[in-house]
Amino acid sequence: MNIKISTLFLIMVVLINYGFTAIRIQDDYNPITSDDSDFKSIKNIDDYLYWECIYNPSIFSSSRSEQQIIAQLGDIKYSKYVKKTFSSVGFFSACGPGFCSYYIVAVKKDKSIKVINTPNDFRKFIGKIDNVEEAKLIVRNAGYIFSIAPKYMASYKQSADKYIFKLHDFGLQSCLPPVQTEPKSITIAVDEMASISRL
């Protein structure tokens, strides 16, 4: 008798999970996360001979040796032009104690050096959205977080010329003490011109 009850219980659990899965599939949204590997999918090279994206672990870093190149694109021979260029501030800026951030150093066609270290400059640098990785970077650039916690996992779908993301709003980046409230589920769209809007 106990075996039959256990079997029925397992069948019910499987059917319920299948039902939830079916709903998610019909919704056309796919689970998604974002990390620094997304930078490697930036396609912007038309205006540059070479660029590299650098992670700065702290505003107190005193040299490039304390920072890390996480992505690069273009002719590597031009890397020598930028190896001494340094910035202590950048986009995706996080809170203390390190106040980490990212910035990009690029060699333009005329071989002049350009530093991209503000959210607005980074959005312009990406330009037209070519893939979902660039769209995710635009979302992060606006201060939103792609949580890796299963409860708050983000999802997305592509619709016409937009990438639409469902994620949780933990509050825009701030160095104020966090308010202990449940994050709100929000929907964000990124169009092909890198404009972002809440739906």
Tab-separated table of C-alpha atoms in Angstrom:
chain	number	residue	atom	x	y	z
A	1	MET	CA	0.000	0.000	0.000
A	2	ASN	CA	2.789	2.412	0.948
A	3	ILE	CA	4.607	1.562	-2.282
A	4	LYS	CA	1.510	2.425	-4.341
A	5	ILE	CA	1.095	5.768	-2.526
A	6	SER	CA	4.790	6.601	-3.060
A	7	THR	CA	4.494	5.718	-6.756
A	8	LEU	CA	1.408	7.904	-7.186
A	9	PHE	CA	3.146	10.758	-5.397
A	10	LEU	CA	6.171	10.529	-7.698
A	11	ILE	CA	3.919	10.484	-10.776
A	12	MET	CA	2.118	13.596	-9.546
A	13	VAL	CA	5.438	15.413	-8.974
A	14	VAL	CA	6.619	14.502	-12.495
A	15	LEU	CA	3.364	15.678	-14.070
A	16	ILE	CA	3.421	18.970	-12.148
A	17	ASN	CA	7.024	19.633	-13.154
A	18	TYR	CA	6.218	18.752	-16.753
A	19	GLY	CA	3.331	21.188	-16.676
A	20	PHE	CA	5.517	24.026	-15.421
A	21	THR	CA	8.166	23.182	-18.016
A	22	ALA	CA	5.590	23.180	-20.782
A	23	ILE	CA	4.378	26.606	-19.706
A	24	ARG	CA	7.936	27.966	-19.786
A	25	ILE	CA	8.563	26.507	-23.258
A	26	GLN	CA	5.314	27.940	-24.606
A	27	ASP	CA	6.373	31.295	-23.188
A	28	ASP	CA	9.352	31.273	-25.613
A	29	TYR	CA	11.740	32.561	-22.951
A	30	ASN	CA	15.067	30.827	-22.381
A	31	PRO	CA	17.116	30.920	-19.148
A	32	ILE	CA	20.166	33.176	-19.337
A	33	THR	CA	23.061	34.472	-17.258
A	34	SER	CA	25.782	37.017	-17.929
A	35	ASP	CA	29.483	37.125	-17.108
A	36	ASP	CA	32.688	38.674	-18.429
A	37	SER	CA	32.858	36.227	-21.346
A	38	ASP	CA	30.109	38.343	-22.972
A	39	PHE	CA	32.720	41.009	-23.767
A	40	LYS	CA	34.353	38.594	-26.217
A	41	SER	CA	31.222	38.754	-28.393
A	42	ILE	CA	31.405	42.517	-29.019
A	43	LYS	CA	31.667	42.938	-32.793
A	44	ASN	CA	32.739	46.581	-32.933
A	45	ILE	CA	35.932	46.728	-35.007
A	46	ASP	CA	34.949	48.962	-37.934
A	47	ASP	CA	36.255	52.133	-36.277
A	48	TYR	CA	39.271	50.576	-34.575
A	49	LEU	CA	42.477	48.731	-35.391
A	50	TYR	CA	42.487	47.077	-31.979
A	51	TRP	CA	40.789	47.285	-28.582
A	52	GLU	CA	40.970	45.544	-25.247
A	53	CYS	CA	38.592	45.461	-22.298
A	54	ILE	CA	40.217	45.645	-18.880
A	55	TYR	CA	38.894	44.652	-15.471
A	56	ASN	CA	40.069	46.994	-12.729
A	57	PRO	CA	39.659	45.369	-9.287
A	58	SER	CA	39.993	48.657	-7.395
A	59	ILE	CA	40.075	52.416	-7.860
A	60	PHE	CA	43.222	52.188	-5.774
A	61	SER	CA	45.071	50.207	-8.470
A	62	SER	CA	48.234	52.097	-9.334
A	63	SER	CA	49.257	50.351	-12.565
A	64	ARG	CA	48.059	48.108	-15.409
A	65	SER	CA	49.904	45.180	-13.793
A	66	GLU	CA	47.178	45.052	-11.149
A	67	GLN	CA	44.444	44.844	-13.782
A	68	GLN	CA	43.298	42.069	-16.121
A	69	ILE	CA	42.560	42.013	-19.864
A	70	ILE	CA	39.308	40.064	-20.250
A	71	ALA	CA	38.649	40.567	-23.977
A	72	GLN	CA	40.418	41.925	-27.049
A	73	LEU	CA	39.689	42.288	-30.746
A	74	GLY	CA	41.669	43.406	-33.790
A	75	ASP	CA	45.287	43.231	-34.856
A	76	ILE	CA	47.314	42.190	-31.817
A	77	LYS	CA	50.378	44.086	-33.030
A	78	TYR	CA	48.641	47.302	-31.947
A	79	SER	CA	48.430	46.129	-28.342
A	80	LYS	CA	51.806	47.795	-27.729
A	81	TYR	CA	50.112	51.163	-28.327
A	82	VAL	CA	47.789	50.730	-25.355
A	83	LYS	CA	49.749	48.720	-22.799
A	84	LYS	CA	50.694	51.818	-20.792
A	85	THR	CA	47.239	53.447	-20.952
A	86	PHE	CA	45.591	53.305	-17.557
A	87	SER	CA	42.269	54.323	-16.001
A	88	SER	CA	41.229	54.085	-12.370
A	89	VAL	CA	37.531	54.564	-13.175
A	90	GLY	CA	35.164	52.837	-15.571
A	91	PHE	CA	31.702	51.486	-16.313
A	92	PHE	CA	29.934	48.645	-14.420
A	93	SER	CA	31.287	50.310	-11.298
A	94	ALA	CA	30.614	48.316	-8.124
A	95	CYS	CA	30.616	49.229	-4.457
A	96	GLY	CA	33.444	49.188	-1.928
A	97	PRO	CA	35.801	48.316	-0.588
A	98	GLY	CA	37.449	47.966	-4.018
A	99	PHE	CA	34.999	49.881	-6.239
A	100	CYS	CA	35.876	47.600	-9.154
A	101	SER	CA	35.008	48.578	-12.726
A	102	TYR	CA	35.784	47.940	-16.390
A	103	TYR	CA	37.165	50.115	-19.147
A	104	ILE	CA	38.206	49.756	-22.785
A	105	VAL	CA	41.336	51.085	-24.459
A	106	ALA	CA	41.102	51.267	-28.253
A	107	VAL	CA	43.419	52.153	-31.133
A	108	LYS	CA	41.516	54.143	-33.755
A	109	LYS	CA	42.189	53.976	-37.510
A	110	ASP	CA	44.469	57.029	-37.247
A	111	LYS	CA	46.374	55.200	-34.471
A	112	SER	CA	45.206	57.621	-31.786
A	113	ILE	CA	44.164	56.121	-28.449
A	114	LYS	CA	40.640	56.280	-27.059
A	115	VAL	CA	39.622	55.315	-23.518
A	116	ILE	CA	36.027	54.191	-22.939
A	117	ASN	CA	35.377	54.459	-19.206
A	118	THR	CA	31.835	55.804	-18.728
A	119	PRO	CA	28.457	54.059	-19.170
A	120	ASN	CA	27.495	56.450	-21.983
A	121	ASP	CA	30.773	55.927	-23.847
A	122	PHE	CA	30.431	52.154	-23.470
A	123	ARG	CA	26.913	52.190	-24.966
A	124	LYS	CA	28.209	54.219	-27.920
A	125	PHE	CA	31.164	51.870	-28.291
A	126	ILE	CA	28.916	48.820	-28.679
A	127	GLY	CA	26.825	50.659	-31.261
A	128	LYS	CA	24.301	48.507	-33.096
A	129	ILE	CA	23.389	45.322	-31.236
A	130	ASP	CA	24.685	42.265	-33.108
A	131	ASN	CA	23.923	39.462	-30.646
A	132	VAL	CA	22.359	38.630	-27.296
A	133	GLU	CA	25.709	38.990	-25.495
A	134	GLU	CA	25.911	42.657	-26.496
A	135	ALA	CA	22.295	43.128	-25.394
A	136	LYS	CA	23.130	41.624	-21.981
A	137	LEU	CA	26.040	44.032	-21.601
A	138	ILE	CA	23.699	46.944	-22.305
A	139	VAL	CA	21.385	45.681	-19.547
A	140	ARG	CA	24.308	45.414	-17.122
A	141	ASN	CA	25.524	48.844	-18.195
A	142	ALA	CA	22.148	50.238	-17.094
A	143	GLY	CA	22.786	48.892	-13.586
A	144	TYR	CA	20.729	45.681	-13.639
A	145	ILE	CA	21.942	42.292	-12.438
A	146	PHE	CA	21.668	38.829	-13.991
A	147	SER	CA	21.326	36.704	-10.882
A	148	ILE	CA	22.713	33.163	-10.860
A	149	ALA	CA	20.385	32.146	-8.018
A	150	PRO	CA	17.782	29.668	-9.387
A	151	LYS	CA	14.959	31.597	-7.709
A	152	TYR	CA	15.880	34.785	-9.567
A	153	MET	CA	17.255	33.342	-12.815
A	154	ALA	CA	16.770	35.678	-15.793
A	155	SER	CA	15.304	34.625	-19.132
A	156	TYR	CA	15.042	36.185	-22.579
A	157	LYS	CA	13.595	35.931	-26.055
A	158	GLN	CA	14.273	37.680	-29.345
A	159	SER	CA	11.350	39.511	-30.897
A	160	ALA	CA	11.810	41.292	-34.231
A	161	ASP	CA	14.631	43.812	-33.668
A	162	LYS	CA	14.557	43.543	-29.870
A	163	TYR	CA	15.929	41.323	-27.139
A	164	ILE	CA	13.436	41.073	-24.292
A	165	PHE	CA	14.658	40.090	-20.832
A	166	LYS	CA	12.745	39.012	-17.756
A	167	LEU	CA	14.828	39.518	-14.639
A	168	HIS	CA	14.609	40.746	-11.077
A	169	ASP	CA	15.265	44.317	-10.068
A	170	PHE	CA	17.565	44.319	-7.046
A	171	GLY	CA	17.812	48.109	-7.282
A	172	LEU	CA	20.173	50.085	-9.469
A	173	GLN	CA	23.795	49.985	-8.415
A	174	SER	CA	24.209	51.958	-5.234
A	175	CYS	CA	26.689	52.039	-2.401
A	176	LEU	CA	23.959	52.691	0.140
A	177	PRO	CA	23.059	49.820	2.498
A	178	PRO	CA	20.643	47.448	0.690
A	179	VAL	CA	16.981	47.531	1.621
A	180	GLN	CA	15.882	44.061	2.666
A	181	THR	CA	12.908	43.665	0.360
A	182	GLU	CA	12.014	41.028	-2.211
A	183	PRO	CA	13.293	42.072	-5.684
A	184	LYS	CA	10.606	42.841	-8.253
A	185	SER	CA	10.228	40.883	-11.474
A	186	ILE	CA	10.664	43.250	-14.430
A	187	THR	CA	10.741	43.057	-18.222
A	188	ILE	CA	13.337	45.005	-20.190
A	189	ALA	CA	13.779	45.433	-23.936
A	190	VAL	CA	16.996	46.291	-25.767
A	191	ASP	CA	16.566	47.327	-29.403
A	192	GLU	CA	19.130	47.090	-32.198
A	193	MET	CA	20.345	50.644	-31.533
A	194	ALA	CA	21.217	49.756	-27.922
A	195	SER	CA	18.306	51.709	-26.450
A	196	ILE	CA	16.895	50.144	-23.300
A	197	SER	CA	13.351	50.399	-21.957
A	198	ARG	CA	11.142	48.781	-19.336
A	199	LEU	CA	7.966	47.143	-20.598
